């Protein structure tokens, strides 16, 4: 695992004393495994590591105990630790929590002038994400699942554990005598992703014991097909855009399938789940306001809006 993580990191950033990386660190199995490996690599190559922990504070004392355990781990291994407490006004949903986490990660990356954020998404997470998007309604872009590398809000995000299953992670932690947090909310099947993990995936394994591999293969096919599409539409994008803006009238002259492709890509680049309904909402908003002289705005996230006018 150490070699795999090193090879992934070296594809995107230099492993040198001038480099700092931020690791998203809940203290759970996946992130503790990743942080432990990254610390070993930092000792060898001299780059700097910061662990970023967001205390959601939704489970009271349990959440505080998890933060304390994460901080103890970092102290034991001499890792710089930064923690924040989630604002109590943040809505208690998966989407809101995810948005708040990445805002916190972005602040931590910027403060430390880090080269990248590392997150501990696994092969299993990737398969579950593909299935989740199928259930919610998605297109080829959404079927790509979790990418090994992406840029969001000018922040490099690397997922070095994507080739490993959750079982691999658990084995690593036990072999290295690590004691991760066990978040009780991870067992709560009222959350969609937990429902997929504990109820839906076992049923699918009855049909196909290798369903996880099948979903990953589907994602790889989607990635390949989207690369072809991206090459074909790159000239079209030049015709409809100026800088980071789309020219509304030019955009609306495109075939609806091409418009949909651009909207899916826009949502993914901004870390928004590209469900069919969300894409349709954006497309309808643009169509409804394409002749507005003063312009209209659509809220996509708490700090991201889409502005449309007749220009």
PDB file of C-alpha atoms in Angstrom:
ATOM      1  CA  UNK A   1       0.000   0.000   0.000  1.00  0.00           C
ATOM      2  CA  UNK A   2       2.865   2.347   0.804  1.00  0.00           C
ATOM      3  CA  UNK A   3       4.271   2.036  -2.719  1.00  0.00           C
ATOM      4  CA  UNK A   4       0.867   2.525  -4.346  1.00  0.00           C
ATOM      5  CA  UNK A   5       0.148   5.686  -2.344  1.00  0.00           C
ATOM      6  CA  UNK A   6       3.634   7.035  -3.124  1.00  0.00           C
ATOM      7  CA  UNK A   7       3.165   6.405  -6.845  1.00  0.00           C
ATOM      8  CA  UNK A   8      -0.225   8.128  -6.870  1.00  0.00           C
ATOM      9  CA  UNK A   9       1.103  11.201  -5.050  1.00  0.00           C
ATOM     10  CA  UNK A  10       4.153  11.476  -7.312  1.00  0.00           C
ATOM     11  CA  UNK A  11       1.885  11.680 -10.367  1.00  0.00           C
ATOM     12  CA  UNK A  12       0.489  14.995  -9.162  1.00  0.00           C
ATOM     13  CA  UNK A  13       2.804  16.696  -6.657  1.00  0.00           C
ATOM     14  CA  UNK A  14       6.527  16.730  -5.809  1.00  0.00           C
ATOM     15  CA  UNK A  15       7.445  14.832  -2.654  1.00  0.00           C
ATOM     16  CA  UNK A  16       9.984  17.310  -1.312  1.00  0.00           C
ATOM     17  CA  UNK A  17      10.549  19.435   1.830  1.00  0.00           C
ATOM     18  CA  UNK A  18       8.935  22.387   0.026  1.00  0.00           C
ATOM     19  CA  UNK A  19       5.640  20.494  -0.292  1.00  0.00           C
ATOM     20  CA  UNK A  20       2.794  20.441   2.227  1.00  0.00           C
ATOM     21  CA  UNK A  21      -0.247  18.162   1.986  1.00  0.00           C
ATOM     22  CA  UNK A  22      -3.472  18.288   3.984  1.00  0.00           C
ATOM     23  CA  UNK A  23      -5.142  14.980   4.864  1.00  0.00           C
ATOM     24  CA  UNK A  24      -8.869  14.967   5.581  1.00  0.00           C
ATOM     25  CA  UNK A  25      -8.873  13.115   8.904  1.00  0.00           C
ATOM     26  CA  UNK A  26     -12.065  11.970  10.612  1.00  0.00           C
ATOM     27  CA  UNK A  27     -10.099   9.465  12.677  1.00  0.00           C
ATOM     28  CA  UNK A  28     -12.056   6.597  11.120  1.00  0.00           C
ATOM     29  CA  UNK A  29     -10.585   3.491   9.505  1.00  0.00           C
ATOM     30  CA  UNK A  30     -10.014   4.885   6.015  1.00  0.00           C
ATOM     31  CA  UNK A  31      -8.534   8.247   6.995  1.00  0.00           C
ATOM     32  CA  UNK A  32      -6.370   6.786   9.785  1.00  0.00           C
ATOM     33  CA  UNK A  33      -4.934   4.276   7.316  1.00  0.00           C
ATOM     34  CA  UNK A  34      -4.195   7.054   4.814  1.00  0.00           C
ATOM     35  CA  UNK A  35      -2.672   9.416   7.375  1.00  0.00           C
ATOM     36  CA  UNK A  36      -0.477   6.645   8.798  1.00  0.00           C
ATOM     37  CA  UNK A  37       0.854   5.814   5.316  1.00  0.00           C
ATOM     38  CA  UNK A  38       1.359   9.470   4.360  1.00  0.00           C
ATOM     39  CA  UNK A  39       3.262  10.098   7.589  1.00  0.00           C
ATOM     40  CA  UNK A  40       5.628   7.223   6.757  1.00  0.00           C
ATOM     41  CA  UNK A  41       6.221   8.738   3.329  1.00  0.00           C
ATOM     42  CA  UNK A  42       6.761  12.206   4.785  1.00  0.00           C
ATOM     43  CA  UNK A  43       9.416  10.814   7.115  1.00  0.00           C
ATOM     44  CA  UNK A  44      11.187   9.354   4.072  1.00  0.00           C
ATOM     45  CA  UNK A  45      10.800  12.230   1.607  1.00  0.00           C
ATOM     46  CA  UNK A  46      10.634  15.227   3.939  1.00  0.00           C
ATOM     47  CA  UNK A  47       7.332  16.782   2.854  1.00  0.00           C
ATOM     48  CA  UNK A  48       4.969  18.309   5.442  1.00  0.00           C
ATOM     49  CA  UNK A  49       1.653  16.828   6.587  1.00  0.00           C
ATOM     50  CA  UNK A  50      -1.349  18.543   8.174  1.00  0.00           C
ATOM     51  CA  UNK A  51      -4.339  16.564   9.448  1.00  0.00           C
ATOM     52  CA  UNK A  52      -7.668  18.403   9.104  1.00  0.00           C
ATOM     53  CA  UNK A  53     -10.521  17.261  11.370  1.00  0.00           C
ATOM     54  CA  UNK A  54     -14.024  18.725  11.267  1.00  0.00           C
ATOM     55  CA  UNK A  55     -16.062  17.970  14.394  1.00  0.00           C
ATOM     56  CA  UNK A  56     -19.664  17.798  13.196  1.00  0.00           C
ATOM     57  CA  UNK A  57     -20.865  17.895  16.822  1.00  0.00           C
ATOM     58  CA  UNK A  58     -24.056  16.046  15.838  1.00  0.00           C
ATOM     59  CA  UNK A  59     -23.482  13.197  18.288  1.00  0.00           C
ATOM     60  CA  UNK A  60     -22.513  15.224  21.345  1.00  0.00           C
ATOM     61  CA  UNK A  61     -19.919  13.544  23.536  1.00  0.00           C
ATOM     62  CA  UNK A  62     -19.182  10.877  20.918  1.00  0.00           C
ATOM     63  CA  UNK A  63     -18.153  13.552  18.396  1.00  0.00           C
ATOM     64  CA  UNK A  64     -15.903  15.226  20.973  1.00  0.00           C
ATOM     65  CA  UNK A  65     -14.318  11.879  21.884  1.00  0.00           C
ATOM     66  CA  UNK A  66     -13.575  11.262  18.195  1.00  0.00           C
ATOM     67  CA  UNK A  67     -11.851  14.628  17.889  1.00  0.00           C
ATOM     68  CA  UNK A  68      -9.808  13.895  21.008  1.00  0.00           C
ATOM     69  CA  UNK A  69      -8.807  10.475  19.628  1.00  0.00           C
ATOM     70  CA  UNK A  70      -7.811  12.048  16.300  1.00  0.00           C
ATOM     71  CA  UNK A  71      -5.739  14.657  18.116  1.00  0.00           C
ATOM     72  CA  UNK A  72      -4.029  11.993  20.268  1.00  0.00           C
ATOM     73  CA  UNK A  73      -3.099  10.028  17.158  1.00  0.00           C
ATOM     74  CA  UNK A  74      -1.532  13.108  15.577  1.00  0.00           C
ATOM     75  CA  UNK A  75       0.347  13.960  18.753  1.00  0.00           C
ATOM     76  CA  UNK A  76       1.717  10.400  18.953  1.00  0.00           C
ATOM     77  CA  UNK A  77       3.026  10.542  15.381  1.00  0.00           C
ATOM     78  CA  UNK A  78       4.083  14.210  15.462  1.00  0.00           C
ATOM     79  CA  UNK A  79       1.571  15.320  12.830  1.00  0.00           C
ATOM     80  CA  UNK A  80       0.295  18.891  12.707  1.00  0.00           C
ATOM     81  CA  UNK A  81      -3.394  18.851  13.648  1.00  0.00           C
ATOM     82  CA  UNK A  82      -6.057  21.406  12.803  1.00  0.00           C
ATOM     83  CA  UNK A  83      -9.668  21.062  13.943  1.00  0.00           C
ATOM     84  CA  UNK A  84     -12.830  23.105  13.661  1.00  0.00           C
ATOM     85  CA  UNK A  85     -16.318  22.629  15.029  1.00  0.00           C
ATOM     86  CA  UNK A  86     -19.214  22.656  12.573  1.00  0.00           C
ATOM     87  CA  UNK A  87     -21.521  25.629  12.869  1.00  0.00           C
ATOM     88  CA  UNK A  88     -24.669  24.525  14.699  1.00  0.00           C
ATOM     89  CA  UNK A  89     -26.814  26.194  12.037  1.00  0.00           C
ATOM     90  CA  UNK A  90     -25.611  23.818   9.301  1.00  0.00           C
ATOM     91  CA  UNK A  91     -28.439  21.535   8.217  1.00  0.00           C
ATOM     92  CA  UNK A  92     -27.943  17.941   9.389  1.00  0.00           C
ATOM     93  CA  UNK A  93     -27.877  16.278   5.971  1.00  0.00           C
ATOM     94  CA  UNK A  94     -25.209  14.366   4.054  1.00  0.00           C
ATOM     95  CA  UNK A  95     -25.022  17.070   1.394  1.00  0.00           C
ATOM     96  CA  UNK A  96     -24.699  19.954   3.865  1.00  0.00           C
ATOM     97  CA  UNK A  97     -22.061  18.110   5.885  1.00  0.00           C
ATOM     98  CA  UNK A  98     -20.041  17.323   2.763  1.00  0.00           C
ATOM     99  CA  UNK A  99     -20.177  20.930   1.621  1.00  0.00           C
ATOM    100  CA  UNK A 100     -19.069  22.179   5.051  1.00  0.00           C
ATOM    101  CA  UNK A 101     -16.194  19.668   5.162  1.00  0.00           C
ATOM    102  CA  UNK A 102     -14.781  20.794   1.842  1.00  0.00           C
ATOM    103  CA  UNK A 103     -15.087  24.450   2.806  1.00  0.00           C
ATOM    104  CA  UNK A 104     -13.062  23.640   5.935  1.00  0.00           C
ATOM    105  CA  UNK A 105     -10.531  21.651   3.905  1.00  0.00           C
ATOM    106  CA  UNK A 106     -10.173  24.552   1.478  1.00  0.00           C
ATOM    107  CA  UNK A 107      -9.460  26.974   4.345  1.00  0.00           C
ATOM    108  CA  UNK A 108      -6.865  24.567   5.739  1.00  0.00           C
ATOM    109  CA  UNK A 109      -5.201  24.071   2.356  1.00  0.00           C
ATOM    110  CA  UNK A 110      -5.042  27.819   1.764  1.00  0.00           C
ATOM    111  CA  UNK A 111      -3.761  28.618   5.275  1.00  0.00           C
ATOM    112  CA  UNK A 112      -0.937  26.074   4.956  1.00  0.00           C
ATOM    113  CA  UNK A 113      -0.242  26.840   1.276  1.00  0.00           C
ATOM    114  CA  UNK A 114      -0.626  23.119   0.675  1.00  0.00           C
ATOM    115  CA  UNK A 115      -0.061  21.477  -2.694  1.00  0.00           C
ATOM    116  CA  UNK A 116      -3.082  19.205  -2.322  1.00  0.00           C
ATOM    117  CA  UNK A 117      -5.855  17.818  -0.168  1.00  0.00           C
ATOM    118  CA  UNK A 118      -5.733  14.046   0.282  1.00  0.00           C
ATOM    119  CA  UNK A 119      -8.949  12.185   1.042  1.00  0.00           C
ATOM    120  CA  UNK A 120      -9.333   8.534   1.978  1.00  0.00           C
ATOM    121  CA  UNK A 121     -11.959   7.391  -0.520  1.00  0.00           C
ATOM    122  CA  UNK A 122     -11.610   3.704  -1.327  1.00  0.00           C
ATOM    123  CA  UNK A 123     -12.533   1.343  -4.138  1.00  0.00           C
ATOM    124  CA  UNK A 124     -15.590   0.360  -2.101  1.00  0.00           C
ATOM    125  CA  UNK A 125     -16.634   4.010  -1.703  1.00  0.00           C
ATOM    126  CA  UNK A 126     -16.275   4.429  -5.449  1.00  0.00           C
ATOM    127  CA  UNK A 127     -18.548   1.482  -6.248  1.00  0.00           C
ATOM    128  CA  UNK A 128     -21.146   2.735  -3.767  1.00  0.00           C
ATOM    129  CA  UNK A 129     -20.970   6.229  -5.278  1.00  0.00           C
ATOM    130  CA  UNK A 130     -21.654   4.895  -8.778  1.00  0.00           C
ATOM    131  CA  UNK A 131     -24.639   2.927  -7.477  1.00  0.00           C
ATOM    132  CA  UNK A 132     -25.897   5.948  -5.525  1.00  0.00           C
ATOM    133  CA  UNK A 133     -25.776   8.102  -8.640  1.00  0.00           C
ATOM    134  CA  UNK A 134     -27.581   5.483 -10.702  1.00  0.00           C
ATOM    135  CA  UNK A 135     -30.334   5.412  -8.076  1.00  0.00           C
ATOM    136  CA  UNK A 136     -30.574   9.218  -7.962  1.00  0.00           C
ATOM    137  CA  UNK A 137     -30.441   9.593 -11.738  1.00  0.00           C
ATOM    138  CA  UNK A 138     -27.254  10.518 -13.559  1.00  0.00           C
ATOM    139  CA  UNK A 139     -25.501  10.619 -16.922  1.00  0.00           C
ATOM    140  CA  UNK A 140     -22.152   9.445 -18.250  1.00  0.00           C
ATOM    141  CA  UNK A 141     -20.341  12.123 -16.235  1.00  0.00           C
ATOM    142  CA  UNK A 142     -21.895  10.930 -12.996  1.00  0.00           C
ATOM    143  CA  UNK A 143     -21.075   7.315 -13.802  1.00  0.00           C
ATOM    144  CA  UNK A 144     -17.380   8.190 -13.640  1.00  0.00           C
ATOM    145  CA  UNK A 145     -17.646   7.875  -9.864  1.00  0.00           C
ATOM    146  CA  UNK A 146     -14.812   9.261  -7.744  1.00  0.00           C
ATOM    147  CA  UNK A 147     -11.766  10.399  -9.702  1.00  0.00           C
ATOM    148  CA  UNK A 148      -8.216   9.871  -8.440  1.00  0.00           C
ATOM    149  CA  UNK A 149      -7.437  13.539  -9.066  1.00  0.00           C
ATOM    150  CA  UNK A 150      -9.553  16.610  -9.552  1.00  0.00           C
ATOM    151  CA  UNK A 151      -9.372  20.355  -9.051  1.00  0.00           C
ATOM    152  CA  UNK A 152     -12.094  22.091  -7.050  1.00  0.00           C
ATOM    153  CA  UNK A 153     -12.060  25.799  -6.153  1.00  0.00           C
ATOM    154  CA  UNK A 154      -8.390  25.947  -7.244  1.00  0.00           C
ATOM    155  CA  UNK A 155      -7.636  23.134  -4.779  1.00  0.00           C
ATOM    156  CA  UNK A 156      -5.936  19.924  -5.920  1.00  0.00           C
ATOM    157  CA  UNK A 157      -7.718  16.871  -4.503  1.00  0.00           C
ATOM    158  CA  UNK A 158      -6.002  13.460  -4.585  1.00  0.00           C
ATOM    159  CA  UNK A 159      -7.552  10.126  -3.579  1.00  0.00           C
ATOM    160  CA  UNK A 160      -4.557   7.756  -3.087  1.00  0.00           C
ATOM    161  CA  UNK A 161      -6.567   4.781  -1.745  1.00  0.00           C
ATOM    162  CA  UNK A 162      -8.973   4.282  -4.665  1.00  0.00           C
ATOM    163  CA  UNK A 163      -7.425   0.974  -5.677  1.00  0.00           C
ATOM    164  CA  UNK A 164      -8.020  -0.566  -2.222  1.00  0.00           C
ATOM    165  CA  UNK A 165     -11.190  -2.072  -0.787  1.00  0.00           C
ATOM    166  CA  UNK A 166     -12.555  -1.372   2.673  1.00  0.00           C
ATOM    167  CA  UNK A 167     -11.357  -4.845   3.700  1.00  0.00           C
ATOM    168  CA  UNK A 168      -7.803  -3.906   2.664  1.00  0.00           C
ATOM    169  CA  UNK A 169      -8.029  -0.808   4.852  1.00  0.00           C
ATOM    170  CA  UNK A 170      -9.238  -2.750   7.877  1.00  0.00           C
ATOM    171  CA  UNK A 171      -6.437  -5.285   7.442  1.00  0.00           C
ATOM    172  CA  UNK A 172      -3.831  -2.507   7.302  1.00  0.00           C
ATOM    173  CA  UNK A 173      -5.142  -0.864  10.473  1.00  0.00           C
ATOM    174  CA  UNK A 174      -5.191  -4.147  12.405  1.00  0.00           C
ATOM    175  CA  UNK A 175      -1.727  -5.149  11.170  1.00  0.00           C
ATOM    176  CA  UNK A 176      -0.341  -1.790  12.312  1.00  0.00           C
ATOM    177  CA  UNK A 177      -2.235  -1.819  15.635  1.00  0.00           C
ATOM    178  CA  UNK A 178      -4.170   1.354  14.848  1.00  0.00           C
ATOM    179  CA  UNK A 179      -7.312   2.189  16.793  1.00  0.00           C
ATOM    180  CA  UNK A 180      -9.674   4.218  14.592  1.00  0.00           C
ATOM    181  CA  UNK A 181     -12.909   5.900  15.592  1.00  0.00           C
ATOM    182  CA  UNK A 182     -16.107   3.950  15.041  1.00  0.00           C
ATOM    183  CA  UNK A 183     -18.674   6.572  14.077  1.00  0.00           C
ATOM    184  CA  UNK A 184     -22.071   5.235  15.160  1.00  0.00           C
ATOM    185  CA  UNK A 185     -23.809   7.265  12.439  1.00  0.00           C
ATOM    186  CA  UNK A 186     -22.045   5.108   9.841  1.00  0.00           C
ATOM    187  CA  UNK A 187     -24.458   2.333  10.804  1.00  0.00           C
ATOM    188  CA  UNK A 188     -27.560   4.513  10.434  1.00  0.00           C
ATOM    189  CA  UNK A 189     -29.330   3.294   7.292  1.00  0.00           C
ATOM    190  CA  UNK A 190     -31.554   6.372   7.228  1.00  0.00           C
ATOM    191  CA  UNK A 191     -28.597   7.923   5.400  1.00  0.00           C
ATOM    192  CA  UNK A 192     -28.711   6.929   1.724  1.00  0.00           C
ATOM    193  CA  UNK A 193     -25.095   5.833   1.434  1.00  0.00           C
ATOM    194  CA  UNK A 194     -25.307   3.655   4.545  1.00  0.00           C
ATOM    195  CA  UNK A 195     -28.487   2.093   3.187  1.00  0.00           C
ATOM    196  CA  UNK A 196     -26.606   1.222  -0.002  1.00  0.00           C
ATOM    197  CA  UNK A 197     -23.655  -0.169   1.964  1.00  0.00           C
ATOM    198  CA  UNK A 198     -25.549  -2.362   4.406  1.00  0.00           C
ATOM    199  CA  UNK A 199     -28.764  -3.234   2.581  1.00  0.00           C
ATOM    200  CA  UNK A 200     -28.475  -2.784  -1.184  1.00  0.00           C
ATOM    201  CA  UNK A 201     -24.930  -4.014  -1.880  1.00  0.00           C
ATOM    202  CA  UNK A 202     -25.444  -7.343  -0.025  1.00  0.00           C
ATOM    203  CA  UNK A 203     -28.533  -8.017  -2.163  1.00  0.00           C
ATOM    204  CA  UNK A 204     -26.596  -7.224  -5.331  1.00  0.00           C
ATOM    205  CA  UNK A 205     -23.785  -9.559  -4.233  1.00  0.00           C
ATOM    206  CA  UNK A 206     -26.373 -12.368  -4.188  1.00  0.00           C
ATOM    207  CA  UNK A 207     -26.840 -11.698  -7.907  1.00  0.00           C
ATOM    208  CA  UNK A 208     -23.176 -11.013  -8.644  1.00  0.00           C
ATOM    209  CA  UNK A 209     -20.511 -11.646  -5.982  1.00  0.00           C
ATOM    210  CA  UNK A 210     -18.214  -9.322  -7.961  1.00  0.00           C
ATOM    211  CA  UNK A 211     -20.685  -6.437  -8.182  1.00  0.00           C
ATOM    212  CA  UNK A 212     -18.141  -4.007  -6.736  1.00  0.00           C
ATOM    213  CA  UNK A 213     -15.753  -4.794  -9.600  1.00  0.00           C
ATOM    214  CA  UNK A 214     -18.599  -4.502 -12.112  1.00  0.00           C
ATOM    215  CA  UNK A 215     -19.472  -1.019 -10.859  1.00  0.00           C
ATOM    216  CA  UNK A 216     -15.826   0.066 -10.973  1.00  0.00           C
ATOM    217  CA  UNK A 217     -15.578  -1.286 -14.538  1.00  0.00           C
ATOM    218  CA  UNK A 218     -18.682   0.712 -15.446  1.00  0.00           C
ATOM    219  CA  UNK A 219     -16.999   3.840 -14.077  1.00  0.00           C
ATOM    220  CA  UNK A 220     -13.869   3.134 -16.146  1.00  0.00           C
ATOM    221  CA  UNK A 221     -15.972   2.761 -19.301  1.00  0.00           C
ATOM    222  CA  UNK A 222     -17.716   6.065 -18.540  1.00  0.00           C
ATOM    223  CA  UNK A 223     -14.363   7.790 -18.005  1.00  0.00           C
ATOM    224  CA  UNK A 224     -13.123   6.514 -21.374  1.00  0.00           C
ATOM    225  CA  UNK A 225     -16.272   7.545 -23.214  1.00  0.00           C
ATOM    226  CA  UNK A 226     -16.265  10.977 -21.584  1.00  0.00           C
ATOM    227  CA  UNK A 227     -12.683  11.566 -22.688  1.00  0.00           C
ATOM    228  CA  UNK A 228     -13.804  10.987 -26.260  1.00  0.00           C
ATOM    229  CA  UNK A 229     -16.775  13.328 -25.801  1.00  0.00           C
ATOM    230  CA  UNK A 230     -14.599  15.997 -24.167  1.00  0.00           C
ATOM    231  CA  UNK A 231     -12.230  15.945 -27.130  1.00  0.00           C
ATOM    232  CA  UNK A 232     -15.160  16.352 -29.517  1.00  0.00           C
ATOM    233  CA  UNK A 233     -16.784  19.237 -27.620  1.00  0.00           C
ATOM    234  CA  UNK A 234     -13.652  21.236 -26.780  1.00  0.00           C
ATOM    235  CA  UNK A 235     -14.091  23.374 -29.905  1.00  0.00           C
ATOM    236  CA  UNK A 236     -17.766  23.875 -29.081  1.00  0.00           C
ATOM    237  CA  UNK A 237     -16.856  25.122 -25.611  1.00  0.00           C
ATOM    238  CA  UNK A 238     -14.559  27.738 -27.137  1.00  0.00           C
ATOM    239  CA  UNK A 239     -17.506  29.011 -29.169  1.00  0.00           C
ATOM    240  CA  UNK A 240     -19.835  29.414 -26.193  1.00  0.00           C
ATOM    241  CA  UNK A 241     -17.479  30.663 -23.496  1.00  0.00           C
ATOM    242  CA  UNK A 242     -15.453  33.723 -22.576  1.00  0.00           C
ATOM    243  CA  UNK A 243     -13.122  32.937 -19.678  1.00  0.00           C
ATOM    244  CA  UNK A 244     -15.241  31.077 -17.130  1.00  0.00           C
ATOM    245  CA  UNK A 245     -18.530  32.432 -18.501  1.00  0.00           C
ATOM    246  CA  UNK A 246     -20.898  30.801 -20.964  1.00  0.00           C
ATOM    247  CA  UNK A 247     -22.508  33.073 -23.554  1.00  0.00           C
ATOM    248  CA  UNK A 248     -26.176  32.398 -22.874  1.00  0.00           C
ATOM    249  CA  UNK A 249     -27.510  32.794 -26.407  1.00  0.00           C
ATOM    250  CA  UNK A 250     -24.716  30.666 -27.894  1.00  0.00           C
ATOM    251  CA  UNK A 251     -25.242  28.025 -25.222  1.00  0.00           C
ATOM    252  CA  UNK A 252     -28.952  27.790 -25.926  1.00  0.00           C
ATOM    253  CA  UNK A 253     -28.317  27.230 -29.656  1.00  0.00           C
ATOM    254  CA  UNK A 254     -26.546  23.957 -28.842  1.00  0.00           C
ATOM    255  CA  UNK A 255     -28.196  20.568 -29.089  1.00  0.00           C
ATOM    256  CA  UNK A 256     -29.908  19.734 -25.767  1.00  0.00           C
ATOM    257  CA  UNK A 257     -27.701  16.659 -25.273  1.00  0.00           C
ATOM    258  CA  UNK A 258     -24.562  18.806 -25.542  1.00  0.00           C
ATOM    259  CA  UNK A 259     -26.035  21.394 -23.158  1.00  0.00           C
ATOM    260  CA  UNK A 260     -26.749  18.603 -20.698  1.00  0.00           C
ATOM    261  CA  UNK A 261     -23.151  17.396 -20.957  1.00  0.00           C
ATOM    262  CA  UNK A 262     -21.829  20.869 -20.125  1.00  0.00           C
ATOM    263  CA  UNK A 263     -24.177  21.183 -17.116  1.00  0.00           C
ATOM    264  CA  UNK A 264     -23.186  17.749 -15.774  1.00  0.00           C
ATOM    265  CA  UNK A 265     -19.518  18.760 -16.053  1.00  0.00           C
ATOM    266  CA  UNK A 266     -20.195  22.089 -14.340  1.00  0.00           C
ATOM    267  CA  UNK A 267     -21.834  20.397 -11.344  1.00  0.00           C
ATOM    268  CA  UNK A 268     -19.092  17.789 -10.995  1.00  0.00           C
ATOM    269  CA  UNK A 269     -16.352  20.446 -11.128  1.00  0.00           C
ATOM    270  CA  UNK A 270     -18.064  22.222  -8.246  1.00  0.00           C
ATOM    271  CA  UNK A 271     -18.474  19.105  -6.089  1.00  0.00           C
ATOM    272  CA  UNK A 272     -22.269  18.926  -6.575  1.00  0.00           C
ATOM    273  CA  UNK A 273     -23.950  15.538  -7.042  1.00  0.00           C
ATOM    274  CA  UNK A 274     -25.058  15.578 -10.712  1.00  0.00           C
ATOM    275  CA  UNK A 275     -28.501  14.009 -10.345  1.00  0.00           C
ATOM    276  CA  UNK A 276     -30.829  14.109 -13.335  1.00  0.00           C
ATOM    277  CA  UNK A 277     -33.210  16.408 -11.465  1.00  0.00           C
ATOM    278  CA  UNK A 278     -30.409  18.846 -10.539  1.00  0.00           C
ATOM    279  CA  UNK A 279     -29.167  18.996 -14.112  1.00  0.00           C
ATOM    280  CA  UNK A 280     -32.703  19.558 -15.363  1.00  0.00           C
ATOM    281  CA  UNK A 281     -33.206  22.317 -12.792  1.00  0.00           C
ATOM    282  CA  UNK A 282     -30.127  24.158 -14.058  1.00  0.00           C
ATOM    283  CA  UNK A 283     -31.088  23.684 -17.716  1.00  0.00           C
ATOM    284  CA  UNK A 284     -34.625  24.919 -17.084  1.00  0.00           C
ATOM    285  CA  UNK A 285     -33.317  27.924 -15.160  1.00  0.00           C
ATOM    286  CA  UNK A 286     -31.043  28.945 -18.027  1.00  0.00           C
ATOM    287  CA  UNK A 287     -33.830  28.477 -20.584  1.00  0.00           C
ATOM    288  CA  UNK A 288     -36.345  30.422 -18.486  1.00  0.00           C
ATOM    289  CA  UNK A 289     -34.005  33.369 -17.939  1.00  0.00           C
ATOM    290  CA  UNK A 290     -32.085  33.537 -21.226  1.00  0.00           C
ATOM    291  CA  UNK A 291     -33.831  36.787 -22.209  1.00  0.00           C
ATOM    292  CA  UNK A 292     -33.527  38.493 -18.806  1.00  0.00           C
ATOM    293  CA  UNK A 293     -31.730  41.824 -19.197  1.00  0.00           C
ATOM    294  CA  UNK A 294     -30.989  42.322 -15.513  1.00  0.00           C
ATOM    295  CA  UNK A 295     -30.154  38.660 -14.910  1.00  0.00           C
ATOM    296  CA  UNK A 296     -31.330  36.031 -12.425  1.00  0.00           C
ATOM    297  CA  UNK A 297     -29.471  33.847  -9.921  1.00  0.00           C
ATOM    298  CA  UNK A 298     -29.939  30.224  -8.912  1.00  0.00           C
ATOM    299  CA  UNK A 299     -28.436  28.975  -5.643  1.00  0.00           C
ATOM    300  CA  UNK A 300     -26.422  25.795  -6.227  1.00  0.00           C
ATOM    301  CA  UNK A 301     -24.792  25.559  -2.787  1.00  0.00           C
ATOM    302  CA  UNK A 302     -24.589  27.824   0.254  1.00  0.00           C
ATOM    303  CA  UNK A 303     -21.757  29.818  -1.339  1.00  0.00           C
ATOM    304  CA  UNK A 304     -22.168  29.138  -5.052  1.00  0.00           C
ATOM    305  CA  UNK A 305     -24.754  30.689  -7.364  1.00  0.00           C
ATOM    306  CA  UNK A 306     -25.425  30.501 -11.083  1.00  0.00           C
ATOM    307  CA  UNK A 307     -26.091  33.842 -12.787  1.00  0.00           C
ATOM    308  CA  UNK A 308     -27.992  33.948 -16.086  1.00  0.00           C
ATOM    309  CA  UNK A 309     -28.815  36.914 -18.308  1.00  0.00           C
ATOM    310  CA  UNK A 310     -29.435  37.551 -22.005  1.00  0.00           C
ATOM    311  CA  UNK A 311     -25.715  38.009 -22.693  1.00  0.00           C
TER     312      UNK A 311
END
